[in-house]
mmCIF file of C-alpha atoms in Angstrom:
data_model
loop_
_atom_site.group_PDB
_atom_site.id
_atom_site.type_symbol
_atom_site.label_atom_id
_atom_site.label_comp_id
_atom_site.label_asym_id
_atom_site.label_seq_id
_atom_site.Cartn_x
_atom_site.Cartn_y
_atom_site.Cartn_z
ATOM 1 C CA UNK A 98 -16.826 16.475 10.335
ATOM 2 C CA UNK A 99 -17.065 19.104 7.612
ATOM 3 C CA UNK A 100 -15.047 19.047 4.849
ATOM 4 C CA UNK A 101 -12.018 21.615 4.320
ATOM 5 C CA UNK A 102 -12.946 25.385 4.268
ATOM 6 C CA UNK A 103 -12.548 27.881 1.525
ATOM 7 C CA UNK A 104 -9.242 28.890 2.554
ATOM 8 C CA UNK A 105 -7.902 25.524 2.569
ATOM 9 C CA UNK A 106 -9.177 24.521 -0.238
ATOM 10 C CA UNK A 107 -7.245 27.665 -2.379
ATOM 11 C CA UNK A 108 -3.874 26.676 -0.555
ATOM 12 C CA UNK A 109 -4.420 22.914 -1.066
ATOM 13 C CA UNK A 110 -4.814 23.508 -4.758
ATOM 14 C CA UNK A 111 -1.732 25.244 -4.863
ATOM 15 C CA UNK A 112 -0.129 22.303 -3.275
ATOM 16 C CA UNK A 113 -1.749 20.474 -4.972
ATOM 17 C CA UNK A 114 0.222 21.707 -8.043
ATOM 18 C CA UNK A 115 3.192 21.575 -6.053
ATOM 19 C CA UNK A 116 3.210 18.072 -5.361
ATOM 20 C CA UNK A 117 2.146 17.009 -9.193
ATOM 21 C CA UNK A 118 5.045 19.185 -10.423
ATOM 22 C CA UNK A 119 6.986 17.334 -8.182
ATOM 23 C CA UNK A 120 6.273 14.042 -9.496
ATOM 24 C CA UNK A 121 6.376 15.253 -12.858
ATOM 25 C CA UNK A 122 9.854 16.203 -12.355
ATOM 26 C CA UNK A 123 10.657 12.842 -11.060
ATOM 27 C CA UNK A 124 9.098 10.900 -13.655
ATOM 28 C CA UNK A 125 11.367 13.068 -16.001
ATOM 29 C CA UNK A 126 14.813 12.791 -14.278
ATOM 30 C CA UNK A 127 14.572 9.024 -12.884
ATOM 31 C CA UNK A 128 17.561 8.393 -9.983
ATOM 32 C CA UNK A 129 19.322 6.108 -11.039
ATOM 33 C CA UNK A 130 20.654 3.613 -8.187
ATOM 34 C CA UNK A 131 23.887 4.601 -6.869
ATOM 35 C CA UNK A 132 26.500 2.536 -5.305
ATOM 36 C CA UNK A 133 27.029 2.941 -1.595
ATOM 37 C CA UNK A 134 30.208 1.553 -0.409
ATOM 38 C CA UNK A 135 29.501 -1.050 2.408
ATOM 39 C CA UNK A 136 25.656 -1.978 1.207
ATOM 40 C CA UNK A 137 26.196 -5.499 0.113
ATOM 41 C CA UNK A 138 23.004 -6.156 -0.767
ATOM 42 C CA UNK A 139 20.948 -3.672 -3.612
ATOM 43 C CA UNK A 140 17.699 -2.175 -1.891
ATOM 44 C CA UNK A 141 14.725 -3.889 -3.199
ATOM 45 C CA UNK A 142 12.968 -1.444 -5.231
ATOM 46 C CA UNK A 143 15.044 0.999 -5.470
ATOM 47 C CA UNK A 144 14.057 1.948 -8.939
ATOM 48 C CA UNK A 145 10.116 2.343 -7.581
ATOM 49 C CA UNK A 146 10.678 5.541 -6.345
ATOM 50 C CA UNK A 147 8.645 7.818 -8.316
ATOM 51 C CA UNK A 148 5.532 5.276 -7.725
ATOM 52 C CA UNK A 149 6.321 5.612 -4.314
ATOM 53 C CA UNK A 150 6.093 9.176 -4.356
ATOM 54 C CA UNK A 151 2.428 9.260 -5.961
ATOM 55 C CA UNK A 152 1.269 6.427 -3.034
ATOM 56 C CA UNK A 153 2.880 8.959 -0.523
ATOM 57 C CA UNK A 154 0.979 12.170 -1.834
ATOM 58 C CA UNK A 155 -1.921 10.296 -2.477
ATOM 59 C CA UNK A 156 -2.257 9.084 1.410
ATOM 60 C CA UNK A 157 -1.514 12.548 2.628
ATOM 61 C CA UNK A 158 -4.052 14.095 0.494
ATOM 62 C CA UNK A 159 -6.571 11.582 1.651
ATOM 63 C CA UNK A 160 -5.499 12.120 5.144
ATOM 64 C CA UNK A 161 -6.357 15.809 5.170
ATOM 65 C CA UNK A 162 -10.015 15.535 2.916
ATOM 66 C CA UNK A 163 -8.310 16.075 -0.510
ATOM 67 C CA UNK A 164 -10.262 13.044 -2.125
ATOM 68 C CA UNK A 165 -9.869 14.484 -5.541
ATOM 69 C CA UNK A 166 -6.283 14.978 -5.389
ATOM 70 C CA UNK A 167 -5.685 11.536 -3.997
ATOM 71 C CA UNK A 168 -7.536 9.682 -6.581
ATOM 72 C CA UNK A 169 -5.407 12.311 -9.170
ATOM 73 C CA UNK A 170 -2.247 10.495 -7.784
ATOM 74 C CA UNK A 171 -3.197 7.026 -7.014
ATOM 75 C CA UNK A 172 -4.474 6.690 -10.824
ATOM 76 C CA UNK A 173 -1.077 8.264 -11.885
ATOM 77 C CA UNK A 174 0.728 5.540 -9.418
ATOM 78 C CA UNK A 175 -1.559 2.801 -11.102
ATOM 79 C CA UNK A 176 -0.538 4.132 -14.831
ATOM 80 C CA UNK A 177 3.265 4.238 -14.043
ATOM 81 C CA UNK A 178 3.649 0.713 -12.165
ATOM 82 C CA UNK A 179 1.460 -0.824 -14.718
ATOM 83 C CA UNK A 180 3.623 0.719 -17.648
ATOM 84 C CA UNK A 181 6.720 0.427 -15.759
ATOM 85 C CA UNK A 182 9.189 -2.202 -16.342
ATOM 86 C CA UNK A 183 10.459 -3.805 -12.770
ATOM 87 C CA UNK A 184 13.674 -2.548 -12.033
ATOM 88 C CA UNK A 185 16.034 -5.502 -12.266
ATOM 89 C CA UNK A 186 15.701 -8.109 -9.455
ATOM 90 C CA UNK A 187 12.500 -6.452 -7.862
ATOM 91 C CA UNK A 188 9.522 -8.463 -10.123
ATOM 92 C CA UNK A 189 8.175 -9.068 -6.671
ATOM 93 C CA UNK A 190 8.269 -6.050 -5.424
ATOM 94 C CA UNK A 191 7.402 -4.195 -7.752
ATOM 95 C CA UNK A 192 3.956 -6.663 -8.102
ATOM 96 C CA UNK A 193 3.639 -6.093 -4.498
ATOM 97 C CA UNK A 194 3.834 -2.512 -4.823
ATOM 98 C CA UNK A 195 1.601 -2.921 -7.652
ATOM 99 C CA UNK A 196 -1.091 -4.569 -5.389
ATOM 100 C CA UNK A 197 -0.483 -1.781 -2.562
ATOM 101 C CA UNK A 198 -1.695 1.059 -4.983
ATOM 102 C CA UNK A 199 -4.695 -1.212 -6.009
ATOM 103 C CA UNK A 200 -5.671 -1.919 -2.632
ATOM 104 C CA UNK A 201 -5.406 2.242 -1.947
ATOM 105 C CA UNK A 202 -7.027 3.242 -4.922
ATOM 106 C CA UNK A 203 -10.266 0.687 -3.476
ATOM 107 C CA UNK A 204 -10.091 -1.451 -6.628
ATOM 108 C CA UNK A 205 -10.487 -4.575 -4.428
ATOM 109 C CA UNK A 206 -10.564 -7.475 -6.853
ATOM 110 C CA UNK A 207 -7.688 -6.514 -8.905
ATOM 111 C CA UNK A 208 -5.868 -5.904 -5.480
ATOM 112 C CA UNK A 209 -7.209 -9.576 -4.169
ATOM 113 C CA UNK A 210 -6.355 -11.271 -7.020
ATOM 114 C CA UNK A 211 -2.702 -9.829 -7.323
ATOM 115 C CA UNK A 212 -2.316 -10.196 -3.465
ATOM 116 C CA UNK A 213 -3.697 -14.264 -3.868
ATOM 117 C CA UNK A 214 -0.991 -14.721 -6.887
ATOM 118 C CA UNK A 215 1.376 -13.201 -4.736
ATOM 119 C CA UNK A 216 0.890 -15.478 -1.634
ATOM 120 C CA UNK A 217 0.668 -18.444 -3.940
ATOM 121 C CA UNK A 218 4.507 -17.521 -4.871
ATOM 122 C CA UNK A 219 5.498 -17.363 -1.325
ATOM 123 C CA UNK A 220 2.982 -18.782 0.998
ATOM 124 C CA UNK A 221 4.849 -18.031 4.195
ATOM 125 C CA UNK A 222 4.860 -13.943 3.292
ATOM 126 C CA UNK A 223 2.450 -12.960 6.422
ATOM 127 C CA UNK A 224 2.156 -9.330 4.832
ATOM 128 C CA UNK A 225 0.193 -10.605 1.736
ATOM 129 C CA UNK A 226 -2.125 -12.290 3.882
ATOM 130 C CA UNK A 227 -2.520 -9.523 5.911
ATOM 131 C CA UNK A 228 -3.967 -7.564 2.963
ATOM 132 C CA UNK A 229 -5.856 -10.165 1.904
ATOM 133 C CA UNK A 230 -7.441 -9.959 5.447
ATOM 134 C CA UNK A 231 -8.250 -6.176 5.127
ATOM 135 C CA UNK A 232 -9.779 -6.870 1.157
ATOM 136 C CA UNK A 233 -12.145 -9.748 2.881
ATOM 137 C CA UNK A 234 -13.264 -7.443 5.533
ATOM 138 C CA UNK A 235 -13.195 -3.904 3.661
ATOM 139 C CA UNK A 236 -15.530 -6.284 1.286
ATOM 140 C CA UNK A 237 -17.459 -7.291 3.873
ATOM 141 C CA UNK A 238 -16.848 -10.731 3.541
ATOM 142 C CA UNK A 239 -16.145 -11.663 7.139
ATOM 143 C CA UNK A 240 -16.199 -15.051 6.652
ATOM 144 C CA UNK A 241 -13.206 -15.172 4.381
ATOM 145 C CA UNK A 242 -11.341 -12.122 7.429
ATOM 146 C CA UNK A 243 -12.091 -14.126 9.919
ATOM 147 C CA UNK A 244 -9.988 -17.374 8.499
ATOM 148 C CA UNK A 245 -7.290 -14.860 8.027
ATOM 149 C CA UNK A 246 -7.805 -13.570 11.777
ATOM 150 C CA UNK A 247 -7.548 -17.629 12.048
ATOM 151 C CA UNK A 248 -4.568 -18.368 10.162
ATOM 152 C CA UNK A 249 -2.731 -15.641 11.604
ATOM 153 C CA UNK A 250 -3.298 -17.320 15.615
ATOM 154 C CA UNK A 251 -1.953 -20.753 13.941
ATOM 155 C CA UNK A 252 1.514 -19.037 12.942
ATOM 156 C CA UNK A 253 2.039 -17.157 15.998
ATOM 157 C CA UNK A 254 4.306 -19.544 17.610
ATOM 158 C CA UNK A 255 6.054 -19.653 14.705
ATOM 159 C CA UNK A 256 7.031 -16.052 14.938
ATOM 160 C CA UNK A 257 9.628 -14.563 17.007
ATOM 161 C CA UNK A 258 7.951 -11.493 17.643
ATOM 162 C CA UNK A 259 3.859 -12.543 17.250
ATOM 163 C CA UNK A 260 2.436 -9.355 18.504
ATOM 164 C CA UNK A 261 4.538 -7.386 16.504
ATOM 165 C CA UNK A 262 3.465 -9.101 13.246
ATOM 166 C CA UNK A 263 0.550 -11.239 13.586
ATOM 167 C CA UNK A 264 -1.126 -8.839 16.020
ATOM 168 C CA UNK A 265 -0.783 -5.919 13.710
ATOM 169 C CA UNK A 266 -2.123 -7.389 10.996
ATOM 170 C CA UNK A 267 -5.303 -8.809 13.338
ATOM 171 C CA UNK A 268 -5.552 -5.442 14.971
ATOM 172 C CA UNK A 269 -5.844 -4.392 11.729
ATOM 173 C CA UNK A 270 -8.394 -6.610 10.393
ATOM 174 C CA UNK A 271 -10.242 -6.122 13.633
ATOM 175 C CA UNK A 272 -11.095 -2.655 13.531
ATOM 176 C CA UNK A 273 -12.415 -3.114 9.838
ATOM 177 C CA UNK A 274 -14.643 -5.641 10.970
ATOM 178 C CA UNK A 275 -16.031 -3.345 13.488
ATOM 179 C CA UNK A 276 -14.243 -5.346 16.536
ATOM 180 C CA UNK A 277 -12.885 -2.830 18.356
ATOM 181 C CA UNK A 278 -12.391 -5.162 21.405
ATOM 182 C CA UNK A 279 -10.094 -7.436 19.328
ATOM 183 C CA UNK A 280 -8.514 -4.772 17.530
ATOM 184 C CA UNK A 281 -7.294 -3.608 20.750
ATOM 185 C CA UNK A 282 -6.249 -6.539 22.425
#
């Protein structure tokens, strides 16, 4: 459909600035993680949140037509996780996260290659090879989607819920091949 009108586009900008004030204020006053009596176990990633907040913006934005603004904040999210150190005991998530951006910003080799480096480390991760699913088929490469489509029916019975996880991530795949029968089955 058309693109946003006049109107919208004036209060967008102004968002817009909103938003990249907002991350600018969290880049310059960084949380730092806080103890919560009865959490035994630190939340991965904690430390990730003002990348988190640039991937967040940046889907919104793209979501409602802003294409500029979304590419403004997924380059800013690829700047800070590439600059940032991991936050201590999160090297794979923050690599992950790393890939995630990559994969939103469309920069599909970089994303494929982190995401295959990534499943090399841990092979049984279903979520990597998801993405590498949606890179093969947003690539066009539906050879290489459909093995994933394959591998995924192989380690359904090993799952305790294989809709839930191996049928998202075919679903997924699915519609970006164009199957819209599979993708809803």
């Amino acid at each position: 459909g058309p693109g946003p009108g006049q109107d919208e586009v004036r209060h967008a900008d102004g968002r817009v600035g909103e938003v990249r004030a907002l991350i600018d204020t969290a880049l310059a006053y960084p949380q730092p993680k806080t103890g919560v009596p009865g959490v035994v176990v630190d939340m991965l990633g904690v430390g990730l949140w003002p990348g988190r907040l640039m991937v967040t913006a940046a889907r919104e934005f793209r979501a409602h037509g802003f294409d500029e603004a979304a590419e403004e904040n997924l380059k800013r999210a690829v700047d800070w996780y590439t600059t940032q150190p991991p936050p201590h005991g999160s090297v794979e998530t923050h690599r992950f996260e790393l890939a995630r951006v990559l994969y939103d910003a469309r920069n599909w080799s970089v994303a494929e290659e982190m995401f295959r480096s990534l499943a090399t480390d841990d092979p049984r991760n279903f979520i990597y090879l998801g993405f590498l699913g949606k890179i093969a088929a947003r690539r066009g490469d539906t050879t290489a989607a459909r093995q994933v489509l394959a591998q995924f029916d192989s380690i359904k019975p090993t799952l305790a819920r294989p809709h839930a996880i191996a049928g998202y991530w075919q679903s997924k795949i699915s519609a970006l091949l164009g199957d819209e029968a599979r993708a809803m089955r």
